[in-house]
Short mmCIF file of C-alpha atoms and ligand atoms in Angstrom, two decimals:
data_model
loop_
_atom_site.label_atom_id
_atom_site.label_comp_id
_atom_site.label_asym_id
_atom_site.label_seq_id
_atom_site.Cartn_x
_atom_site.Cartn_y
_atom_site.Cartn_z
CA MET A 142 23.34 -5.13 15.50
CA ASN A 143 21.63 -7.13 18.77
CA SER A 144 20.20 -9.98 17.28
CA SER A 145 22.91 -12.66 16.43
CA ILE A 146 20.36 -13.50 14.13
CA LEU A 147 19.80 -10.36 11.78
CA THR A 148 23.35 -10.31 11.88
CA GLN A 149 23.52 -13.28 10.18
CA ILE A 150 20.69 -12.60 7.59
CA VAL A 151 22.46 -9.64 7.06
CA ASP A 152 25.65 -11.54 6.16
CA THR A 153 24.12 -13.60 3.82
CA ALA A 154 22.46 -10.90 1.31
CA ARG A 155 25.98 -9.32 1.38
CA SER A 156 27.45 -12.62 0.85
CA VAL A 157 25.67 -13.43 -1.80
CA ALA A 158 25.13 -10.14 -3.74
CA ARG A 159 28.91 -9.97 -3.96
CA GLU A 160 29.75 -13.29 -4.98
CA VAL A 161 26.29 -13.93 -7.07
CA ILE A 162 24.73 -10.65 -8.47
CA MET A 163 27.47 -8.15 -8.63
CA PRO A 164 30.14 -9.83 -10.86
CA GLN A 165 27.05 -10.22 -13.59
CA PHE A 166 25.36 -6.39 -13.30
CA LEU A 167 25.69 -5.09 -16.50
CA THR A 168 26.10 -8.38 -18.28
CA ALA A 169 23.36 -10.07 -17.76
CA LYS A 170 21.11 -11.25 -20.25
CA ARG A 171 17.07 -10.38 -19.68
CA ASN A 172 14.46 -13.31 -19.92
CA GLN A 173 10.81 -13.12 -20.25
CA LYS A 174 8.10 -15.16 -17.40
CA ASP A 175 4.96 -16.24 -19.13
CA ASP A 176 3.25 -13.14 -17.29
CA GLY A 177 5.69 -10.77 -19.38
CA SER A 178 7.58 -9.82 -15.97
CA LEU A 179 11.96 -9.67 -16.06
CA PHE A 180 14.33 -12.68 -14.53
CA THR A 181 18.06 -13.30 -15.29
CA VAL A 182 19.52 -16.11 -14.67
CA VAL A 183 21.35 -14.37 -11.46
CA ASP A 184 17.77 -13.83 -10.16
CA LEU A 185 17.62 -17.66 -10.42
CA ALA A 186 21.87 -18.17 -8.72
CA ALA A 187 21.09 -15.55 -6.08
CA GLN A 188 17.68 -17.73 -5.10
CA GLU A 189 19.97 -20.95 -5.26
CA ALA A 190 23.02 -19.23 -2.58
CA LEU A 191 19.94 -18.39 -0.46
CA ILE A 192 18.15 -21.16 -0.29
CA GLU A 193 21.73 -23.34 0.45
CA ARG A 194 22.27 -20.52 3.07
CA LEU A 195 19.35 -19.49 4.89
CA PRO A 196 18.23 -23.02 6.22
CA ARG A 197 21.73 -22.84 8.13
CA ILE A 198 20.57 -20.00 10.25
CA ILE A 199 16.67 -21.17 11.02
CA ASP A 200 16.53 -24.63 9.60
CA ARG A 201 12.99 -23.66 8.01
CA PRO A 202 12.21 -24.11 3.96
CA VAL A 203 12.77 -20.71 1.67
CA LEU A 204 9.71 -19.73 -0.60
CA GLY A 205 11.71 -17.48 -3.58
CA GLU A 206 9.86 -15.32 -6.40
CA GLU A 207 11.69 -17.33 -8.84
CA MET A 208 9.67 -21.16 -7.77
CA PRO A 209 6.79 -22.34 -10.10
CA GLU A 210 3.44 -21.19 -7.85
CA SER A 211 2.24 -24.60 -7.09
CA LEU A 212 5.46 -25.01 -5.02
CA GLN A 213 4.97 -21.59 -3.80
CA LEU A 214 1.43 -21.76 -2.19
CA ARG A 215 2.75 -25.37 -1.21
CA LEU A 216 5.59 -24.24 0.99
CA TRP A 217 3.02 -21.43 2.25
CA HIS A 218 0.24 -24.14 3.15
CA GLU A 219 2.82 -26.57 5.15
CA SER A 220 4.77 -24.21 6.87
CA ASP A 221 2.69 -21.84 9.48
CA ASP A 222 4.74 -21.98 12.30
CA GLY A 223 8.20 -20.56 9.92
CA LEU A 224 9.27 -20.17 6.63
CA TRP A 225 11.50 -17.90 4.79
CA CYS A 226 10.33 -15.47 2.22
CA ILE A 227 12.89 -13.99 -0.74
CA ASP A 228 13.06 -11.58 -3.53
CA PRO A 229 16.65 -12.89 -4.92
CA ILE A 230 17.16 -9.45 -6.55
CA ASP A 231 14.18 -6.85 -6.35
CA GLY A 232 14.54 -4.46 -9.42
CA THR A 233 15.51 -6.89 -12.06
CA THR A 234 14.31 -4.24 -14.61
CA ASN A 235 17.32 -1.81 -13.25
CA PHE A 236 19.29 -4.89 -13.02
CA VAL A 237 19.21 -5.66 -16.88
CA ASN A 238 19.21 -2.01 -17.98
CA GLY A 239 22.19 -0.90 -15.95
CA ILE A 240 20.58 1.41 -13.40
CA PRO A 241 22.22 1.14 -9.99
CA PHE A 242 19.43 0.62 -7.85
CA PHE A 243 17.86 -3.05 -6.63
CA GLY A 244 17.77 -4.72 -3.19
CA VAL A 245 17.96 -8.40 -1.84
CA ALA A 246 14.89 -8.78 0.09
CA ILE A 247 15.03 -11.90 2.98
CA ALA A 248 11.80 -11.98 5.43
CA TYR A 249 11.37 -14.67 8.06
CA ILE A 250 7.92 -15.00 8.52
CA GLU A 251 5.66 -17.09 11.38
CA ARG A 252 2.20 -17.72 11.26
CA GLY A 253 1.76 -15.02 8.81
CA GLU A 254 4.01 -12.39 10.45
CA THR A 255 7.36 -11.46 9.87
CA HIS A 256 9.71 -11.88 12.61
CA TYR A 257 12.95 -10.59 10.84
CA GLY A 258 13.44 -8.36 7.74
CA VAL A 259 16.46 -7.75 5.93
CA VAL A 260 16.77 -5.64 2.55
CA TYR A 261 20.32 -5.14 1.14
CA ASN A 262 21.58 -2.34 -1.81
CA PRO A 263 24.69 -3.93 -3.18
CA MET A 264 25.32 -0.14 -4.90
CA THR A 265 25.27 1.53 -1.84
CA ASP A 266 26.01 -1.05 0.87
CA GLU A 267 23.25 -0.38 2.75
CA ALA A 268 21.50 -2.99 4.41
CA PHE A 269 18.45 -1.90 6.01
CA TYR A 270 16.97 -4.18 8.48
CA ALA A 271 14.12 -4.99 11.96
CA GLU A 272 13.34 -7.32 14.13
CA ARG A 273 9.44 -7.47 15.02
CA GLY A 274 9.39 -5.70 18.50
CA SER A 275 13.03 -3.94 18.12
CA GLY A 276 13.31 -1.20 15.97
CA ALA A 277 14.27 -0.80 12.49
CA PHE A 278 18.58 0.22 11.47
CA LEU A 279 20.16 1.01 8.52
CA ASN A 280 23.71 0.30 8.62
CA GLY A 281 23.41 0.53 13.09
CA ALA A 282 21.58 4.19 13.06
CA ALA A 283 18.22 3.76 14.41
CA LEU A 284 15.54 4.53 11.85
CA PRO A 285 13.66 7.23 10.21
CA LEU A 286 17.00 8.97 9.91
CA ARG A 287 15.16 12.64 9.73
CA THR A 288 11.31 13.89 10.78
CA PRO A 289 8.87 13.10 8.05
CA ALA A 290 6.79 15.74 6.70
CA LYS A 291 4.31 17.02 8.68
CA HIS A 292 1.93 17.22 6.17
CA LEU A 293 0.79 15.73 2.43
CA LEU A 294 1.55 18.92 0.99
CA ASP A 295 4.75 18.91 1.92
CA ALA A 296 5.38 15.30 1.59
CA VAL A 297 8.02 13.49 -1.04
CA ALA A 298 5.59 10.44 -2.57
CA GLY A 299 6.31 7.37 -3.86
CA VAL A 300 4.38 6.42 -6.27
CA ASP A 301 4.55 3.05 -8.87
CA PHE A 302 1.67 3.57 -11.25
CA LYS A 303 1.46 -0.23 -11.97
CA ARG A 304 -1.84 -1.65 -11.05
CA ILE A 305 -3.12 1.52 -9.83
CA PRO A 306 -6.97 1.95 -10.82
CA LYS A 307 -7.17 4.30 -12.96
CA THR A 308 -9.29 7.45 -11.80
CA LEU A 309 -7.06 7.29 -9.34
CA GLY A 310 -3.79 7.32 -11.39
CA ASP A 311 -5.69 10.35 -13.79
CA ALA A 312 -6.46 12.09 -10.13
CA LEU A 313 -2.54 11.67 -8.80
CA ALA A 314 -1.08 12.89 -11.72
CA THR A 315 -3.21 15.85 -12.51
CA GLN A 316 -4.40 16.87 -8.61
CA SER A 317 -0.88 15.35 -7.20
CA PRO A 318 -2.15 16.76 -2.94
CA PHE A 319 1.94 16.22 -2.71
CA TYR A 320 5.24 18.30 -3.31
CA SER A 321 7.07 16.03 -5.42
CA GLN A 322 6.98 11.86 -6.56
CA ARG A 323 9.27 9.32 -7.16
CA ASN A 324 9.43 5.73 -8.45
CA PHE A 325 12.65 3.98 -8.08
CA GLY A 326 11.67 0.55 -9.39
CA SER A 327 12.71 -1.34 -6.35
CA SER A 328 9.32 -2.07 -3.86
CA ALA A 329 11.78 -3.40 -1.23
CA LEU A 330 13.70 -0.98 -1.37
CA GLU A 331 11.16 2.00 -1.73
CA TRP A 332 8.94 0.03 1.60
CA CYS A 333 12.61 1.18 3.42
CA PHE A 334 12.81 4.77 2.01
CA VAL A 335 10.01 5.08 4.11
CA ALA A 336 11.27 3.55 6.93
CA ALA A 337 14.32 6.08 6.75
CA ALA A 338 12.13 9.10 6.01
CA ARG A 339 13.55 9.76 2.69
CA LEU A 340 10.20 9.11 1.12
CA ASP A 341 6.83 10.57 3.01
CA VAL A 342 4.68 8.50 1.64
CA TYR A 343 4.27 5.51 -0.35
CA LEU A 344 1.84 4.13 -2.94
CA HIS A 345 2.43 0.68 -5.27
CA GLY A 346 -1.20 -0.64 -6.76
CA GLY A 347 -0.12 -4.38 -6.39
CA GLN A 348 2.67 -5.96 -4.57
CA MET A 349 3.79 -9.60 -4.18
CA LEU A 350 4.13 -10.90 -0.93
CA TRP A 351 8.13 -11.37 -1.38
CA ASP A 352 7.94 -7.36 -2.45
CA PHE A 353 6.73 -6.30 1.15
CA ALA A 354 7.19 -8.64 3.46
CA ALA A 355 10.44 -7.89 4.68
CA GLY A 356 10.45 -3.72 3.69
CA SER A 357 6.85 -3.52 5.58
CA LEU A 358 8.14 -5.14 9.11
CA ILE A 359 11.44 -2.68 8.72
CA ALA A 360 8.66 0.43 8.02
CA THR A 361 6.24 -0.38 10.87
CA GLU A 362 9.74 -1.01 13.17
CA ALA A 363 10.78 2.61 12.51
CA GLY A 364 7.14 4.25 13.06
CA ALA A 365 5.43 3.97 9.86
CA CYS A 366 1.89 2.92 9.27
CA CYS A 367 0.67 0.91 6.32
CA SER A 368 -2.64 -0.89 4.79
CA MET A 369 -3.66 -2.20 1.80
CA LEU A 370 -5.67 0.69 -0.35
CA ASP A 371 -9.13 -0.26 1.52
CA GLY A 372 -7.68 0.41 4.81
CA GLU A 373 -7.12 -3.94 5.18
CA ALA A 374 -4.50 -4.81 7.09
CA LEU A 375 -1.80 -6.12 4.78
CA ASP A 376 -2.56 -9.63 3.21
CA MET A 377 0.40 -11.53 3.69
CA SER A 378 -0.38 -14.71 1.41
CA PRO A 379 1.65 -15.46 -2.08
CA GLY A 380 -0.34 -15.57 -5.15
CA ARG A 381 -1.96 -12.44 -4.87
CA LYS A 382 -1.34 -8.78 -5.57
CA THR A 383 -1.99 -6.93 -2.91
CA PRO A 384 -2.48 -2.84 -3.37
CA VAL A 385 0.31 -1.23 -0.86
CA VAL A 386 -0.36 2.78 1.21
CA VAL A 387 2.27 3.62 3.34
CA GLY A 388 2.89 6.70 5.33
CA ALA A 389 5.75 7.74 7.40
CA SER A 390 4.12 8.64 10.29
CA THR A 391 0.48 8.01 11.62
CA SER A 392 -0.72 11.80 10.86
CA LEU A 393 0.56 11.59 7.10
CA TYR A 394 -0.52 7.96 6.55
CA ARG A 395 -4.59 9.39 7.30
CA GLU A 396 -3.75 12.04 5.12
CA TRP A 397 -2.89 9.55 2.57
CA MET A 398 -5.38 7.30 2.80
CA ASP A 399 -8.29 10.02 2.91
CA TRP A 400 -7.09 11.85 -0.22
CA LEU A 401 -6.81 8.42 -1.80
CA GLY A 402 -9.96 7.34 -0.53
CA ALA A 403 -11.62 10.58 -2.13
CA HIS A 404 -9.60 10.26 -5.44
CA GLY A 405 -10.90 6.77 -6.36
CA GLY A 406 -8.69 4.82 -4.43
CA ARG A 407 -11.64 2.61 -2.55
C1 IPD B 604 9.32 -5.29 -9.23
C2 IPD B 604 10.21 -4.01 -8.95
C3 IPD B 604 9.22 -2.93 -9.19
C4 IPD B 604 7.74 -3.48 -8.83
C5 IPD B 604 7.06 -4.09 -9.42
C6 IPD B 604 7.69 -5.52 -8.90
P1 IPD B 604 10.77 -7.35 -8.96
O1 IPD B 604 9.68 -6.62 -8.28
O2 IPD B 604 9.73 -4.53 -7.09
O3 IPD B 604 9.67 -1.68 -8.76
O4 IPD B 604 7.43 -1.95 -9.33
O5 IPD B 604 5.90 -4.36 -8.83
O6 IPD B 604 7.36 -6.87 -9.50
O7 IPD B 604 10.20 -8.37 -10.17
O8 IPD B 604 12.42 -6.69 -9.65
O9 IPD B 604 11.36 -8.40 -8.45
CA1 CA B 605 9.85 -7.48 -6.52
CA1 CA B 606 12.61 -10.34 -7.64
#
């Protein structure tokens, strides 16, 4: 890794996962937020540990998923010149159900652009990371790890049906244009799977900023193309749910967008 900042972010993600998250895997109790989604005391403890450690790398505030929305919005509006955006455990449902697939996602954002992105999977000790303009890597290996499928017909697609419009969801289920479909339950890692070309295309009907801020940089630095479902650039602000479309190559992204547009995606 040539950037010492990236090295420090990866080390921080790994140490928080080892010290705070993994000791409670299989024992953490589930709690419910007002919106019905899950969290555990471990999400809160991991967020606290990251709030304490990340400003030692770059001394800027930390916006975390588990903070009240009013605080997230205030931090966002006060910190255009730099802030951390974290998802302490992405894949909490997997975490509480004992499914070994979840990650720690960390982005450093300036003026609405992610400059550093790290997603760490503690189960496999895989660190995906990127610095803007310098490519993307998995534990030292340049991404992607394989050549993506040439055509949508041969693609392995990550499709998370959450918040996908009904017409589009029905078309995806009954007239799927790809070879095979997966949904792993951790958006941040799914972005990284596109970066690695483990997935060729990806669709999620509505992600929060911390779900995509790190992974979208890692994927695009690996050569992927992405946008919202309407073709506009991703909306980098907290407090809204952003529908994301990704292709591991520009041609796959175009083919995927064309199909989605023709089947209720716009
Ligand atoms: C969730 C996961 C999941 C996705 C949800 C996210 P969380 O994040 O990424 O795969 O479908 O939209 O909210 O709650 O586990 O951090
Ligand atoms: Ca998340
Ligand atoms: Ca989370």
